[in-house]
PDB file of C-alpha atoms in Angstrom:
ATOM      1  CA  UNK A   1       0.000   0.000   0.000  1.00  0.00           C
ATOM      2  CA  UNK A   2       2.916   2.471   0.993  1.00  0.00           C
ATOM      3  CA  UNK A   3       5.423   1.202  -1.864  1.00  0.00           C
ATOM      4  CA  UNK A   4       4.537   4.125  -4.359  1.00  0.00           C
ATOM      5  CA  UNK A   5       5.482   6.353  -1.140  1.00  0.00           C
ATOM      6  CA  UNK A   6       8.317   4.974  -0.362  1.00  0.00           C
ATOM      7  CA  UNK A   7       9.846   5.532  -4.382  1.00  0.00           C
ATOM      8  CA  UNK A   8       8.536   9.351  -4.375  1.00  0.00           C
ATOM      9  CA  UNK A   9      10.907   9.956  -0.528  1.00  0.00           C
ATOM     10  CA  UNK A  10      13.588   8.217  -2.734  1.00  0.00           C
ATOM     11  CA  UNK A  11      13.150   9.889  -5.997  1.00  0.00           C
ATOM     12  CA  UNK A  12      13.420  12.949  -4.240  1.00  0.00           C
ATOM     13  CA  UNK A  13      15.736  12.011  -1.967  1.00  0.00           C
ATOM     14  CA  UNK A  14      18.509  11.321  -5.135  1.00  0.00           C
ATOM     15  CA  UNK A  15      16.978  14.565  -7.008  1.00  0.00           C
ATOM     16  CA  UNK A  16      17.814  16.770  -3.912  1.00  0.00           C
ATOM     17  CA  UNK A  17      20.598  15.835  -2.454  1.00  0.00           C
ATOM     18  CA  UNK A  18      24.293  14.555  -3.223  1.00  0.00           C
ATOM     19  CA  UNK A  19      23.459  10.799  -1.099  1.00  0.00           C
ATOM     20  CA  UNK A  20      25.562   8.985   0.387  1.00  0.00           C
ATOM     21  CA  UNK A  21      24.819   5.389   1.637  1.00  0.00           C
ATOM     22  CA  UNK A  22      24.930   5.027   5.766  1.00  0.00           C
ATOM     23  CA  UNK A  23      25.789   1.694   7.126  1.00  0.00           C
ATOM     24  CA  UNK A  24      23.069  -0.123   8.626  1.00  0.00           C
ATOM     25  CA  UNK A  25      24.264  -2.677  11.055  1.00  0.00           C
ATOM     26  CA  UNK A  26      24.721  -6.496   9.957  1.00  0.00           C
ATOM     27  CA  UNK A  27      21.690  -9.045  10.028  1.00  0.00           C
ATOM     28  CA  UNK A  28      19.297  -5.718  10.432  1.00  0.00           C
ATOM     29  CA  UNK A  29      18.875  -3.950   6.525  1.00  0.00           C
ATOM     30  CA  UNK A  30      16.548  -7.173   5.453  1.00  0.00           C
ATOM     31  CA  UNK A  31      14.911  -9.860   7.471  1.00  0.00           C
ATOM     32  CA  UNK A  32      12.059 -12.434   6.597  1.00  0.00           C
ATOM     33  CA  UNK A  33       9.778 -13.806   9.077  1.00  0.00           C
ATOM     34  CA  UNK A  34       7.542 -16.975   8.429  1.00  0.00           C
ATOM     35  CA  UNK A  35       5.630 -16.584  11.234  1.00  0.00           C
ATOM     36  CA  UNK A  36       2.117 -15.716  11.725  1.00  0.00           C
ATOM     37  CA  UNK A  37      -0.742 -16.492   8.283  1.00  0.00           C
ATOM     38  CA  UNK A  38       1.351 -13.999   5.921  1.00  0.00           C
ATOM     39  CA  UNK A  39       5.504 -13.879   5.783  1.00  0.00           C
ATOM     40  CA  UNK A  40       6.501 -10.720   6.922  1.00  0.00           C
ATOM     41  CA  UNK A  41      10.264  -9.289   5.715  1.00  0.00           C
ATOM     42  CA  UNK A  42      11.208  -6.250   6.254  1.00  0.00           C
ATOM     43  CA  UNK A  43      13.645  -4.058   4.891  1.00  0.00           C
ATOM     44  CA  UNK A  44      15.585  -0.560   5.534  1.00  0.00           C
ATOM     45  CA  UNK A  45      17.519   1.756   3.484  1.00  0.00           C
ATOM     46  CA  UNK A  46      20.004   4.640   5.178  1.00  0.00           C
ATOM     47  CA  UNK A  47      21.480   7.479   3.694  1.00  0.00           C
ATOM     48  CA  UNK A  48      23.408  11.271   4.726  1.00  0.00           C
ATOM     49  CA  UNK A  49      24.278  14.545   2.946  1.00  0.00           C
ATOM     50  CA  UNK A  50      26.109  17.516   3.853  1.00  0.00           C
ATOM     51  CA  UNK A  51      22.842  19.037   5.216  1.00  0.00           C
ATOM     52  CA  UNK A  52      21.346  15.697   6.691  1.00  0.00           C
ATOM     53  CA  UNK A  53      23.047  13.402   8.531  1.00  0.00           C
ATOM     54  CA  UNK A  54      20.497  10.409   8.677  1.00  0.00           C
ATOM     55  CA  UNK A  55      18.096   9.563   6.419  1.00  0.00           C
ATOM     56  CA  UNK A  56      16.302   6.261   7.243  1.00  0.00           C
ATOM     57  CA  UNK A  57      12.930   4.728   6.319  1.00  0.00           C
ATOM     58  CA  UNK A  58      11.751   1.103   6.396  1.00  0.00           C
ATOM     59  CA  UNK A  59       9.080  -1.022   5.112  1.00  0.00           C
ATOM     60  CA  UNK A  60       7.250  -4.043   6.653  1.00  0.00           C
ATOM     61  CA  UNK A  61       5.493  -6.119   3.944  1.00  0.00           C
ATOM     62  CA  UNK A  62       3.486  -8.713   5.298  1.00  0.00           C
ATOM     63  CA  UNK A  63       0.926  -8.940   2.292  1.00  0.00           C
ATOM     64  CA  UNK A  64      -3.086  -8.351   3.649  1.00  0.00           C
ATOM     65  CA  UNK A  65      -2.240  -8.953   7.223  1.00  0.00           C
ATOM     66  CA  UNK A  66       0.522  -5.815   7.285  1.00  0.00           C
ATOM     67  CA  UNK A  67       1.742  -2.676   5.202  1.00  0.00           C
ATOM     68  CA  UNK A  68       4.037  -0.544   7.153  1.00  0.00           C
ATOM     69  CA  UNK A  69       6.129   2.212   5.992  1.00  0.00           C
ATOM     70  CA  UNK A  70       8.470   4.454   8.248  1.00  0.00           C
ATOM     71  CA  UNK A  71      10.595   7.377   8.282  1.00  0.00           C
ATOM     72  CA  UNK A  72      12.299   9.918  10.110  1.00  0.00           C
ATOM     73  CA  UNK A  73      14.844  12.220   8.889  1.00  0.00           C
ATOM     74  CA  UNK A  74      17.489  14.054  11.094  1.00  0.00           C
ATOM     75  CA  UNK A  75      19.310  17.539   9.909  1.00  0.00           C
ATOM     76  CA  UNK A  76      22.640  17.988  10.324  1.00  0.00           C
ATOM     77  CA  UNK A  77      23.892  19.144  13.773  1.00  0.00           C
ATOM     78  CA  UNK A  78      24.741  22.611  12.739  1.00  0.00           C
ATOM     79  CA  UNK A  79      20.992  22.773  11.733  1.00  0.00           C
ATOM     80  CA  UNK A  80      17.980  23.489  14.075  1.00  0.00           C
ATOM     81  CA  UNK A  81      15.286  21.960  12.194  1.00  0.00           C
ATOM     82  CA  UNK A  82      12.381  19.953  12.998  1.00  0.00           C
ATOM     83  CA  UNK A  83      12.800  16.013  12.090  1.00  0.00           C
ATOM     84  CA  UNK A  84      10.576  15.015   9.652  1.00  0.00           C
ATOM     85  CA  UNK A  85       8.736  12.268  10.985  1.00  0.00           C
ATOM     86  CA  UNK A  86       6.813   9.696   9.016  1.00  0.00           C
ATOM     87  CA  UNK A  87       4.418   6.105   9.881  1.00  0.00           C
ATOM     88  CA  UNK A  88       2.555   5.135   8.057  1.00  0.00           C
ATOM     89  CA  UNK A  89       0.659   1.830   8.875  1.00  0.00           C
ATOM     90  CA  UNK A  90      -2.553  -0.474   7.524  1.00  0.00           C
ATOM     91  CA  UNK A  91      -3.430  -4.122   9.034  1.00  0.00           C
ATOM     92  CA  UNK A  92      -5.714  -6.139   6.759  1.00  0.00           C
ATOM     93  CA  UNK A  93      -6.573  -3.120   4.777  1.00  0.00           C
ATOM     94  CA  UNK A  94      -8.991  -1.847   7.421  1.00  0.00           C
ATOM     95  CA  UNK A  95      -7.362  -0.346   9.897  1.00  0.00           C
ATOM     96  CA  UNK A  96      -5.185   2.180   8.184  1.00  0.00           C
ATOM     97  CA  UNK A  97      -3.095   4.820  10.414  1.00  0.00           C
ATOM     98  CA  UNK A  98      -1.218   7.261   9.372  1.00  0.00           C
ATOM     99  CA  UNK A  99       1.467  10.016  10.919  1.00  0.00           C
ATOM    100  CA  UNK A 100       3.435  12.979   9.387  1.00  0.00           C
ATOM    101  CA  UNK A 101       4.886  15.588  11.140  1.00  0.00           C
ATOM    102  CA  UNK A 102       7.710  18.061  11.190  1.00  0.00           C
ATOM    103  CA  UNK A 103       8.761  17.122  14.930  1.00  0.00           C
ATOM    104  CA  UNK A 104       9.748  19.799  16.943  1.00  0.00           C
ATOM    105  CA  UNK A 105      13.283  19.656  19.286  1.00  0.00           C
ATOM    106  CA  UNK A 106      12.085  22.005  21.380  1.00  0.00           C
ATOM    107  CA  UNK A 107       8.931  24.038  22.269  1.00  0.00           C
ATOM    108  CA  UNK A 108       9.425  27.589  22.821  1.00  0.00           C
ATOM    109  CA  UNK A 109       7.209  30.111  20.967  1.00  0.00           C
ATOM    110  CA  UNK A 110      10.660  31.837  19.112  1.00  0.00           C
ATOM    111  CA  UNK A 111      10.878  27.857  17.938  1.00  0.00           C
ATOM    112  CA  UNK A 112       7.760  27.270  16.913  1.00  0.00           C
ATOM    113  CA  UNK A 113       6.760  30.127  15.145  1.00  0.00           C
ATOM    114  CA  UNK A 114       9.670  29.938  13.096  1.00  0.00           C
ATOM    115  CA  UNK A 115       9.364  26.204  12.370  1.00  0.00           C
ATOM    116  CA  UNK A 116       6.058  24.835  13.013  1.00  0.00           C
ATOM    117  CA  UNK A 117       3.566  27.828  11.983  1.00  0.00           C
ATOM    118  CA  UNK A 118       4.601  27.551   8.356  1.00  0.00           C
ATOM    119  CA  UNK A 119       3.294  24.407   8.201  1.00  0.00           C
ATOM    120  CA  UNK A 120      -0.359  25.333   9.232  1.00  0.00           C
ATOM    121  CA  UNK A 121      -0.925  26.287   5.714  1.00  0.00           C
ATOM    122  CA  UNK A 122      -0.778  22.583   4.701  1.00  0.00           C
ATOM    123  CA  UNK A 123      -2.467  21.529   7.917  1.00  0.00           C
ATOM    124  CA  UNK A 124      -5.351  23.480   7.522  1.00  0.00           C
ATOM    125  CA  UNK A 125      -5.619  22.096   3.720  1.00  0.00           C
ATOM    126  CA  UNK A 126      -5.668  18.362   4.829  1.00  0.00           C
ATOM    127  CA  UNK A 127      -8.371  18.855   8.047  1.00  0.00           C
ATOM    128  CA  UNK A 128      -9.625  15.640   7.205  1.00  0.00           C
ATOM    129  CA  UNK A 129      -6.104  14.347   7.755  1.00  0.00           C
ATOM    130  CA  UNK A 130      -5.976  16.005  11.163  1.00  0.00           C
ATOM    131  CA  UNK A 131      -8.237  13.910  13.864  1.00  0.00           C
ATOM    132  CA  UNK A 132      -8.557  14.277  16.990  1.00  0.00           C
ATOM    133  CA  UNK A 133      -7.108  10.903  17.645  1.00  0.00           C
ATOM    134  CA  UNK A 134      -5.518   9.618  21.407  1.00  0.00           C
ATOM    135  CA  UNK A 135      -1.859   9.051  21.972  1.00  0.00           C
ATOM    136  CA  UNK A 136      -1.424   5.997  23.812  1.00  0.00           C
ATOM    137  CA  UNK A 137       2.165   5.721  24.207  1.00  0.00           C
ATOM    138  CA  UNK A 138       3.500   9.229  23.508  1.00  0.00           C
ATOM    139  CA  UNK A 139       2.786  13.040  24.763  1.00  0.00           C
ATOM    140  CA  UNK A 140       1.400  14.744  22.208  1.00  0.00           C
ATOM    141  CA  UNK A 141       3.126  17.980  23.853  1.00  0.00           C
ATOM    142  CA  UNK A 142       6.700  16.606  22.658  1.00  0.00           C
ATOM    143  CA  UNK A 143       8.075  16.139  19.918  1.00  0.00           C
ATOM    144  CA  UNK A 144       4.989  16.380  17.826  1.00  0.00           C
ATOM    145  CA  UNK A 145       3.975  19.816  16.457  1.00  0.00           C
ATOM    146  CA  UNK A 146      -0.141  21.371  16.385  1.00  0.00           C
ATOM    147  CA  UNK A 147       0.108  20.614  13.005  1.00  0.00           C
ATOM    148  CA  UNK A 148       0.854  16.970  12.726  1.00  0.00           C
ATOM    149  CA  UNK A 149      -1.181  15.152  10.606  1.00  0.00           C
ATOM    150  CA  UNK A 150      -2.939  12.235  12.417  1.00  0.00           C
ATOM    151  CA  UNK A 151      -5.590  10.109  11.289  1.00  0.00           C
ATOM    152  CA  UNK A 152      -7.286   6.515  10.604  1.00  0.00           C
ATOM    153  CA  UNK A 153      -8.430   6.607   7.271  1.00  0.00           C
ATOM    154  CA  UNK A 154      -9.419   4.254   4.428  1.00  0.00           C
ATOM    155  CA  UNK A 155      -7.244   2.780   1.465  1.00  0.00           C
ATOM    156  CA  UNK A 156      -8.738   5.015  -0.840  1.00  0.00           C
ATOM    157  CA  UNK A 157      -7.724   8.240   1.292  1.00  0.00           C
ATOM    158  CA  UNK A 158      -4.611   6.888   1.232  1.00  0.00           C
ATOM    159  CA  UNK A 159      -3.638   6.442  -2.459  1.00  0.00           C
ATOM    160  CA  UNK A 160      -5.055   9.985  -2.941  1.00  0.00           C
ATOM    161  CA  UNK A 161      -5.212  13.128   0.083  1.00  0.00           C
ATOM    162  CA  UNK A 162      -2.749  10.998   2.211  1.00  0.00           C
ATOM    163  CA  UNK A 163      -0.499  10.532  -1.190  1.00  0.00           C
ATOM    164  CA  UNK A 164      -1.222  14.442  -1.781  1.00  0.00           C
ATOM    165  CA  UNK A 165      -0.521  15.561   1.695  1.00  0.00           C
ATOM    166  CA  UNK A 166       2.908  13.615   2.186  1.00  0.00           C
ATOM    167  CA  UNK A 167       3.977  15.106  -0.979  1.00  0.00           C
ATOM    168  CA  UNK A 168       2.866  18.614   0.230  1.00  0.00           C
ATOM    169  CA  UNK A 169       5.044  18.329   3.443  1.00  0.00           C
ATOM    170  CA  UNK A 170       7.938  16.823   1.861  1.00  0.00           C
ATOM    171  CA  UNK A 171       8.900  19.995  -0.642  1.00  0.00           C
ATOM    172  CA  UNK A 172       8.063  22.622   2.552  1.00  0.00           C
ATOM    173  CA  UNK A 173      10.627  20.518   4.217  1.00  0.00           C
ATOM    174  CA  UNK A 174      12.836  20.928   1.514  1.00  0.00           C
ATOM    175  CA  UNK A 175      12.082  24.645   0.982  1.00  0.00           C
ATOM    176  CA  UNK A 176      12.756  25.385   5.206  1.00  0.00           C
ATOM    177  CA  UNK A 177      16.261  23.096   4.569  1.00  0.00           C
ATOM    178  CA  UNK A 178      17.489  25.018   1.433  1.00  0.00           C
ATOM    179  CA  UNK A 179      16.475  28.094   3.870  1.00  0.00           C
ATOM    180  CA  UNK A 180      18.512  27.537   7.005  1.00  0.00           C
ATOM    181  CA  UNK A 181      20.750  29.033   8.171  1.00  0.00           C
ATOM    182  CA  UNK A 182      23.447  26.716   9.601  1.00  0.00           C
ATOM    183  CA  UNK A 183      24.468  27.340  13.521  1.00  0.00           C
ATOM    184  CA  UNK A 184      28.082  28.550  14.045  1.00  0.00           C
ATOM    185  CA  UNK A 185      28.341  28.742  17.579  1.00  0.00           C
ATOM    186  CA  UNK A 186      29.400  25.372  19.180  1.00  0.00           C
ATOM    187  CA  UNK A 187      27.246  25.553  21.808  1.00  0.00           C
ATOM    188  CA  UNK A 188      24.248  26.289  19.842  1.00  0.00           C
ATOM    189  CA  UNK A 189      25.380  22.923  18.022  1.00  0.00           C
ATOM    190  CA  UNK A 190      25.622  20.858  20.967  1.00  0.00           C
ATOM    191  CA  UNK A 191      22.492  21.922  22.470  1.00  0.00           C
ATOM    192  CA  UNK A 192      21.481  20.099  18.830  1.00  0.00           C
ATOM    193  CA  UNK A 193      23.089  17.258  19.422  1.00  0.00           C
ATOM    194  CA  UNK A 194      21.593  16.862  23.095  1.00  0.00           C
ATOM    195  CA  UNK A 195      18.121  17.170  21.635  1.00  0.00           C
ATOM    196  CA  UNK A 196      18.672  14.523  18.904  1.00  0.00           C
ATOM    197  CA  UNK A 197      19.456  12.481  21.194  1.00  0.00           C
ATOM    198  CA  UNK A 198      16.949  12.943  23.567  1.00  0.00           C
ATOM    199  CA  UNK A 199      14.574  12.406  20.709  1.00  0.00           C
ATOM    200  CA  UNK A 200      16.386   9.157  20.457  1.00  0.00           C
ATOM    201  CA  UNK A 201      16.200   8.163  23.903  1.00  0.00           C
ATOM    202  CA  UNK A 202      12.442   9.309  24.556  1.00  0.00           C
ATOM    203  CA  UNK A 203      11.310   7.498  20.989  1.00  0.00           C
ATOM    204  CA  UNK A 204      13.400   4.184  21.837  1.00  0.00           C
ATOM    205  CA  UNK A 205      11.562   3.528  25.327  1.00  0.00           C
ATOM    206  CA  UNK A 206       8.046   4.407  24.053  1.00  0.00           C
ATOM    207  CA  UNK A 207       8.091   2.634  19.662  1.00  0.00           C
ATOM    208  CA  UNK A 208       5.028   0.797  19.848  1.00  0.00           C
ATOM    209  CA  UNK A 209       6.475  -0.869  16.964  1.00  0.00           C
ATOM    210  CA  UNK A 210       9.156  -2.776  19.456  1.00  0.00           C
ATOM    211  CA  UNK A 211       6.478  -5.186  19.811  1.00  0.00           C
ATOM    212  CA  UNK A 212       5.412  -5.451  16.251  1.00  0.00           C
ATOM    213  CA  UNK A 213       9.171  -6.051  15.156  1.00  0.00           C
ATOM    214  CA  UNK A 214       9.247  -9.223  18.076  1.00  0.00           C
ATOM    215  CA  UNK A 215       6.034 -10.658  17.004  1.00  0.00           C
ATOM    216  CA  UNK A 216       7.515 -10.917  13.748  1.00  0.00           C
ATOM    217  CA  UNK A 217      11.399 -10.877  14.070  1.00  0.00           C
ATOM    218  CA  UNK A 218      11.993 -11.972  17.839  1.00  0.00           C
ATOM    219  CA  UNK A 219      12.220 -10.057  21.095  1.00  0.00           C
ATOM    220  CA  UNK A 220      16.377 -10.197  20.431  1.00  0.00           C
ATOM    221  CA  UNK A 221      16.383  -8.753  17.041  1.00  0.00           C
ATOM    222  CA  UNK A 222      13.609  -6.238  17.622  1.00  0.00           C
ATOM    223  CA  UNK A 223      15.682  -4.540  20.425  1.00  0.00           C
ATOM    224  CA  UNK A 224      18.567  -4.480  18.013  1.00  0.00           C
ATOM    225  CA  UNK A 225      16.775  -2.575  15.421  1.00  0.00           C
ATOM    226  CA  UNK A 226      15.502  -0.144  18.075  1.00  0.00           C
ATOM    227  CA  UNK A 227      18.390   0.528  19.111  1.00  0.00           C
ATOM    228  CA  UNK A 228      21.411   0.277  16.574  1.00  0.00           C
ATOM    229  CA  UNK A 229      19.588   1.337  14.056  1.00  0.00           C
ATOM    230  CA  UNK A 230      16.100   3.128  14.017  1.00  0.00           C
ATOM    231  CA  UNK A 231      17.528   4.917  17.401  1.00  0.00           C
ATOM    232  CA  UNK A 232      21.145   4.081  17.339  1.00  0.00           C
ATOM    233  CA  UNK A 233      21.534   7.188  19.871  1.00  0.00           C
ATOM    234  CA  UNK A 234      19.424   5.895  22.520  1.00  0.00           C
ATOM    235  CA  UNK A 235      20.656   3.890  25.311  1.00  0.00           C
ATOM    236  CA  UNK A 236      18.843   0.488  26.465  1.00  0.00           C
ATOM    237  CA  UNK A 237      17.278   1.269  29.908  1.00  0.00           C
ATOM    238  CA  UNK A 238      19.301  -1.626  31.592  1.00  0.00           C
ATOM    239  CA  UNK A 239      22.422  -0.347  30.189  1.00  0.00           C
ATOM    240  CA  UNK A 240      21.639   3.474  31.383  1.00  0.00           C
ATOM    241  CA  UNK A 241      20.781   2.466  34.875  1.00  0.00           C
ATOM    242  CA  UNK A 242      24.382   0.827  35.295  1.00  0.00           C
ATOM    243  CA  UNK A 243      26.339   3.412  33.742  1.00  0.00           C
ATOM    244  CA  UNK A 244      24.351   5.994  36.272  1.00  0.00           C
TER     245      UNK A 244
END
């Protein structure tokens, strides 16, 4: 469902930007599971530039049972951007969810107005597109901007305003990145790198997904995608509470 997705993010990707490939640890860029009514593999591709330094997105393909496409996109330290954030997710072709955001670092109104107000021109065209949905497992005050674009939908929505909207957000991201101004001061730059990986470290312990990746892949692969590749920055709770 999210394959013709997945080639636009690349076809722009290689249009945009000089690429180049970003090692994804062994035994986690492809892995088939046979369990459950439907195989499930999945697969991940990971890329940087001079203005981003990781560029990941995976797909689950586990024919009607699963379709699950995912993203997130981190700017180069020297760059205060939003990460562009990305799920998209259908089980049996009913239950179709989908997420797109430019995710805020931090929350302060200097912040947001010049990152996350531009974007309420493309919000306010989608308003189907923007439910008033529950987060179960994350708060909706971080991380995620007013203007995220959350919804359960139907396959047709998908292929078309969803299809639509994801391309809309994609060239303002591009358009704010050809835009900003990169940081100088080193301080400003490691108060980036501190909130990239907090982002890391707060997405890692709360990824629904963790469970979704063992039912298919195993409990001991699933933590090793969370957190050497999808959140490489993050540290395993067991392994933070004996280096505190």
């Amino acid at each position: 469902m999210y394959k013709p997705f997945l080639e636009f993010l690349e076809a722009e990707l290689f249009r945009q930007f000089d690429l180049q490939s970003r090692s994804i640890p062994p035994g986690l860029e492809l892995n088939v599971s046979e369990r459950g009514r439907h195989p499930a593999t999945i697969r991940s591709w990971c890329y940087q530039c001079r203005d981003l330094r990781k560029i990941r997105y995976t797909y689950i393909d586990a024919g009607k049972s699963a379709q699950i496409f995912n993203s997130v996109i981190y700017p180069s330290h020297c760059y205060d951007l939003p990460l562009l954030g990305i799920d998209f997710l259908s089980f049996g072709n009913v239950k179709n969810l989908i997420v797109l955001d430019f995710q805020p670092l931090f929350q302060d109104e200097v912040y947001q107005q010049k990152y996350i107000e531009p974007l309420k021109q493309l919000h306010d065209k989608y308003p189907d597109l923007s439910q008033d949905l529950e987060m179960k497992f994350y708060d909706a005050n971080q991380y995620f901007s007013k203007f995220l674009l959350f919804a359960k939908t139907d396959a047709e929505t998908v292929a078309t305003r969803v299809f639509a909207a994801f391309q809309d957000y994609l060239s303002l991201y591009w358009k704010m990145l050809a835009q900003a101004e990169p940081l100088t001061d080193q301080k400003d730059i490691e108060r980036i790198i501190k909130a990239q990986k907090d982002y890391d470290q707060y997405s890692a312990e709360r990824d629904p997904a963790s469970g979704l990746f063992s039912s298919y892949f195993g409990h001991e692969w699933s933590e090793r995608f969370l957190y050497e590749f999808l959140f490489e920055d993050a540290v395993p709770l067991a392994v933070g509470a004996v280096k505190r």
